[in-house]
Amino acid sequence: MFVGAAGQSCNRSSPLCRFLDDCLPQRNLIVEQWTRELSAEQDRPLQVLDGVNAKWLGSAADLRIGLDLGADPGYWNLVSFLPAEHYRALMAAAGFTTMPPISPHGGDVDPLLQHWRRTSRPTQIDEQQRAALGLCLDAAELDSLGHRWGPTRQPDYRRSFFVAVHEDDPDHTSQRRHEPALIDAFTDLWDLYLRQGRDQLHTEGGTVLTSPELAAGFATADLITDQTLIEIKTAAQPETLLDKALNQILGYVLCDRDDEFRLHTVCLYLSRQAKSLTVSLEDILRTATPGPTPQWQSLRTQFQEALGDDLHRAAENARPAQPGNPQRTYGSPVVRPSQEAGD
């Protein structure tokens, strides 16, 4: 069974962890430093959710935070499951606007095909924002399917799965369908992000990439802002996952074979604590390696050789079907308003 970087990060006998043990054997010192930083934080009361709800909350938080930081909506593989009116509501709540182009065939152009641009960012929580959180939870329920399909299947086909999930609730609204405890926990998380987290992650005028792929089918990060790779984790007890999260982050960095993203720093953002744990790539090498300090490019080359089979299988698994197949790739085409319309 194929396992990507995120899955291998949790298994000490995986090819990824074995490589890290060989090449960065003292990375536990970084985990210890992060643990000290966390222990210095004031404890906050956290609502503990069950396993399924906790997973949905984590995926939904990744989506909502990414929509807040990005200059463009992104996350097509996930938000394309939402019905058109729900997608419009989510974009509006996230601070994006569009000028719908005129369809050559008459009628409305699907909002997924429109050019949305940021005009604001929310600063407080109201009913519109709570509804948007519910929509993120809706999309998060189909996260595994979004990963498996990637950009394949037409929007109408994808939306049919959303309808199937809610077919027993014809009067569905996101806030009413989800358990109040889940909506409340997400609202508290979002409030904490607005008050403390956004300033840690947002760089005015900086470049933000949402769900950047560093190795096809094997490594997709949450965010890259300028030269910082950000991994978002939502956990009531984050101390228990710091080592696994660092393994995952290092796997992503090593997958940037040609230094395409010019990474300088990595950041683990703990959304339920609004805490950013950061370390530079230079400090990682100095801390995690005994003896002479290696170069990242050398490690990346060794990584490609050591995990070549895994990377190849992942790329094959992620390869879109050939044209003519009903699973062909559709991606996220954009119809932009004309210059006369004020673009």
XYZ file of C-alpha atoms in Angstrom:
343
model
C 0.000 0.000 0.000
C 1.451 3.373 -1.033
C 2.108 5.832 1.816
C 3.170 9.439 1.326
C 5.349 11.637 3.499
C 2.566 12.373 6.003
C 1.885 8.678 6.590
C 5.544 7.686 6.729
C 6.288 10.408 9.290
C 4.347 8.407 11.910
C 6.161 5.110 11.313
C 9.688 4.879 12.723
C 10.505 1.976 10.390
C 9.337 3.774 7.229
C 11.851 4.720 4.499
C 11.416 8.397 5.379
C 12.123 7.947 9.093
C 15.048 5.626 8.421
C 16.568 8.253 6.140
C 16.065 10.963 8.763
C 17.628 8.742 11.433
C 20.683 8.255 9.227
C 21.115 11.843 8.051
C 19.524 14.022 10.755
C 19.897 11.843 13.862
C 19.796 14.681 16.413
C 16.526 16.255 15.229
C 15.032 15.342 18.615
C 16.858 18.423 19.941
C 14.545 20.581 17.823
C 11.530 18.728 19.231
C 12.831 19.347 22.743
C 13.172 23.072 22.018
C 9.622 23.203 20.652
C 8.377 21.359 23.725
C 10.003 23.958 25.975
C 8.387 26.761 23.989
C 4.986 25.120 24.356
C 5.395 24.521 28.079
C 6.087 28.228 28.548
C 2.678 29.081 27.077
C -0.288 29.763 29.327
C -2.678 26.815 29.287
C -5.985 27.401 27.518
C -9.137 25.333 28.148
C -9.737 23.121 25.132
C -12.748 21.073 24.226
C -11.740 17.482 23.448
C -13.656 16.047 20.493
C -14.006 12.468 19.302
C -11.745 11.068 16.589
C -13.968 11.694 13.558
C -14.928 15.216 14.562
C -11.346 16.035 15.467
C -10.199 14.960 11.993
C -12.856 17.087 10.311
C -11.923 20.042 12.477
C -8.266 19.735 11.475
C -9.000 19.583 7.738
C -11.526 22.410 8.017
C -9.041 24.573 9.922
C -6.399 24.006 7.234
C -8.901 25.137 4.598
C -10.204 28.191 6.451
C -6.755 29.476 7.441
C -5.447 28.953 3.916
C -8.394 30.878 2.472
C -7.610 33.712 4.862
C -3.933 33.947 3.932
C -4.046 33.332 0.186
C -4.403 36.071 -2.406
C -6.471 33.639 -4.504
C -9.019 31.090 -3.244
C -7.153 27.878 -4.094
C -8.139 24.440 -2.711
C -10.022 23.554 -5.900
C -9.810 19.812 -5.181
C -11.820 20.379 -2.013
C -14.130 23.371 -2.510
C -15.291 22.061 -5.898
C -17.512 19.616 -3.984
C -19.603 22.512 -2.655
C -22.757 23.520 -4.535
C -22.397 26.804 -6.408
C -24.364 28.883 -3.896
C -22.341 27.458 -0.996
C -19.081 28.200 -2.793
C -20.172 31.813 -3.347
C -21.050 32.161 0.339
C -17.676 30.778 1.421
C -15.745 33.076 -0.929
C -17.701 36.131 0.277
C -17.087 35.273 3.930
C -13.370 34.801 3.241
C -13.137 38.298 1.731
C -13.126 37.506 -2.000
C -15.249 39.224 -4.629
C -15.863 38.577 -8.300
C -17.445 40.307 -11.252
C -19.351 37.512 -12.989
C -18.478 37.407 -16.685
C -21.159 37.087 -19.305
C -21.600 33.533 -20.503
C -21.575 33.163 -24.306
C -24.364 30.583 -23.904
C -26.497 32.701 -21.609
C -27.128 32.118 -17.917
C -24.676 32.243 -15.046
C -21.046 31.180 -15.237
C -20.131 28.589 -12.608
C -18.432 30.460 -9.715
C -15.594 27.918 -9.812
C -14.689 29.305 -13.244
C -14.794 32.954 -12.215
C -11.879 35.135 -11.182
C -12.109 35.842 -7.466
C -9.828 38.443 -5.914
C -9.296 39.467 -2.335
C -10.785 42.759 -1.203
C -10.870 42.248 2.576
C -10.190 39.923 5.491
C -12.690 39.314 8.296
C -11.809 40.790 11.656
C -14.676 39.524 13.788
C -17.062 36.598 13.977
C -20.694 37.041 12.956
C -23.355 34.737 11.541
C -21.789 34.912 8.077
C -18.463 33.735 9.490
C -20.060 30.925 11.517
C -21.875 29.751 8.383
C -18.546 29.762 6.514
C -17.007 27.603 9.219
C -19.830 25.137 8.723
C -19.146 25.088 4.974
C -15.486 24.331 5.656
C -16.569 21.404 7.815
C -18.823 20.247 4.970
C -15.895 20.267 2.559
C -13.627 18.600 5.123
C -15.932 15.568 5.224
C -14.910 14.894 1.605
C -11.211 15.572 2.190
C -10.094 11.980 1.610
C -12.036 11.828 -1.643
C -10.531 15.144 -2.741
C -7.034 13.806 -2.143
C -7.765 10.588 -3.989
C -9.316 12.252 -7.021
C -7.024 15.274 -7.176
C -8.170 17.606 -9.978
C -10.067 14.856 -11.803
C -13.828 14.613 -12.334
C -16.100 17.437 -13.406
C -17.571 19.802 -10.787
C -21.103 18.487 -11.380
C -19.900 14.959 -10.728
C -18.068 16.044 -7.563
C -21.071 18.000 -6.317
C -23.234 14.908 -6.698
C -21.267 13.373 -3.817
C -21.991 16.396 -1.650
C -25.683 16.002 -2.440
C -25.482 12.289 -1.620
C -23.976 13.038 1.788
C -26.856 15.390 2.598
C -29.714 13.682 0.764
C -31.404 12.729 4.050
C -31.434 16.380 5.098
C -33.174 18.378 2.353
C -33.241 21.497 4.537
C -29.520 21.218 5.185
C -27.637 24.167 6.561
C -24.054 23.708 7.675
C -24.516 25.163 11.143
C -27.593 23.131 12.004
C -26.341 19.793 10.642
C -23.025 19.779 12.497
C -23.016 19.099 16.200
C -23.109 22.316 18.239
C -19.941 21.225 20.074
C -18.082 20.992 16.766
C -19.260 24.405 15.525
C -18.442 25.948 18.908
C -14.958 24.402 18.937
C -14.282 25.670 15.417
C -15.607 29.134 16.325
C -13.264 29.279 19.337
C -10.353 28.164 17.160
C -11.167 30.803 14.540
C -11.540 33.520 17.147
C -8.122 32.598 18.536
C -6.649 32.715 15.038
C -8.109 36.177 14.370
C -6.786 37.532 17.668
C -3.350 35.901 17.724
C -2.636 33.505 14.885
C -3.079 35.664 11.797
C -0.363 38.120 12.770
C 2.078 35.212 13.154
C 1.407 33.838 9.672
C 0.315 36.740 7.483
C 2.910 38.810 5.628
C 1.462 41.878 3.935
C 2.179 41.721 0.222
C 3.934 38.362 0.513
C 3.482 35.408 -1.806
C 1.237 32.656 -0.425
C 0.921 29.219 -2.007
C -1.928 27.001 -0.793
C -1.466 23.214 -0.935
C 1.846 23.405 -2.846
C 2.939 20.044 -4.229
C 6.613 19.264 -3.581
C 6.515 15.702 -4.944
C 3.623 14.393 -7.003
C 1.350 12.227 -4.879
C 3.917 12.040 -2.078
C 4.277 15.478 -0.486
C 1.739 18.324 -0.475
C 2.307 21.002 2.144
C -0.390 23.129 3.749
C 1.116 26.515 2.896
C 4.244 28.256 1.717
C 4.437 31.952 2.516
C 7.388 33.628 0.856
C 10.209 31.233 1.836
C 8.519 29.586 4.827
C 6.849 26.187 4.663
C 3.902 26.025 7.075
C 2.317 22.846 8.386
C -0.935 23.297 10.338
C -1.877 20.875 13.094
C -5.057 20.907 15.177
C -4.570 18.937 18.389
C -5.608 19.298 22.006
C -2.259 17.865 23.156
C 0.275 18.930 20.507
C 3.264 17.725 22.548
C 2.405 14.198 21.484
C 2.814 14.924 17.769
C 5.805 17.276 17.583
C 8.259 14.559 16.534
C 5.930 13.219 13.833
C 5.165 16.722 12.575
C 8.870 17.515 12.302
C 9.451 14.287 10.363
C 6.660 15.269 7.987
C 8.008 18.790 7.509
C 11.537 17.524 6.872
C 10.152 15.067 4.337
C 8.542 17.978 2.491
C 11.759 20.002 2.513
C 13.737 17.047 1.172
C 11.214 16.598 -1.644
C 11.992 20.085 -2.972
C 14.629 18.488 -5.167
C 15.539 21.513 -7.278
C 15.038 24.082 -4.505
C 12.085 25.397 -6.485
C 10.512 27.119 -3.488
C 13.768 28.608 -2.106
C 12.759 27.578 1.399
C 14.531 29.284 4.278
C 12.345 28.481 7.309
C 9.773 25.925 8.408
C 6.854 26.603 10.731
C 4.537 24.307 12.652
C 1.343 26.240 13.419
C -0.748 24.756 16.228
C -4.212 26.106 15.509
C -5.877 25.244 18.821
C -3.106 27.044 20.693
C -2.451 29.814 18.115
C 1.227 29.006 18.496
C 3.856 29.044 15.756
C 6.986 26.942 16.223
C 9.649 27.904 13.700
C 13.209 26.957 12.838
C 15.440 27.890 9.936
C 16.766 25.234 7.572
C 20.279 26.304 8.478
C 19.612 25.739 12.181
C 18.089 22.337 11.441
C 21.317 21.182 9.823
C 23.477 22.599 12.597
C 21.352 21.082 15.337
C 20.320 17.733 13.859
C 23.673 16.579 12.444
C 26.824 15.663 14.375
C 30.161 16.465 12.820
C 30.497 18.495 9.593
C 27.288 20.250 8.585
C 25.886 18.875 5.297
C 24.193 20.885 2.564
C 20.504 20.580 1.833
C 21.115 19.954 -1.839
C 23.314 16.989 -1.010
C 20.667 15.578 1.344
C 17.971 16.059 -1.272
C 19.996 14.126 -3.820
C 20.527 11.297 -1.333
C 16.830 11.378 -0.476
C 15.837 10.960 -4.116
C 18.094 7.917 -4.360
C 16.984 6.347 -1.081
C 13.241 6.845 -1.605
C 13.223 6.628 -5.391
C 10.797 3.691 -5.486
C 8.327 5.385 -3.131
C 8.468 8.648 -5.046
C 8.003 6.859 -8.367
C 4.992 4.874 -7.140
C 3.454 8.029 -5.698
C 3.885 9.895 -8.983
C 2.370 7.007 -10.927
C -0.553 6.855 -8.518
C -1.156 10.602 -8.895
C -0.873 10.665 -12.694
C -4.139 11.843 -14.313
C -5.962 9.425 -16.574
C -5.466 9.771 -20.327
C -7.843 12.004 -22.353
C -11.075 10.249 -23.160
C -11.250 8.538 -19.801
C -14.173 9.781 -17.654
C -11.630 10.544 -14.903
C -9.739 13.054 -17.029
C -8.257 16.135 -15.366
C -10.246 19.351 -15.238
C -8.084 21.465 -12.950
C -9.334 24.922 -12.006
C -9.812 27.043 -15.139
C -10.540 30.712 -14.598
C -12.763 33.040 -16.616
C -11.556 36.569 -15.989
C -13.733 39.670 -16.344
C -12.904 41.879 -19.296
C -10.758 44.982 -18.929
C -13.840 47.069 -19.667
C -15.542 45.466 -16.679
C -12.897 46.951 -14.414
C -10.400 44.101 -13.990
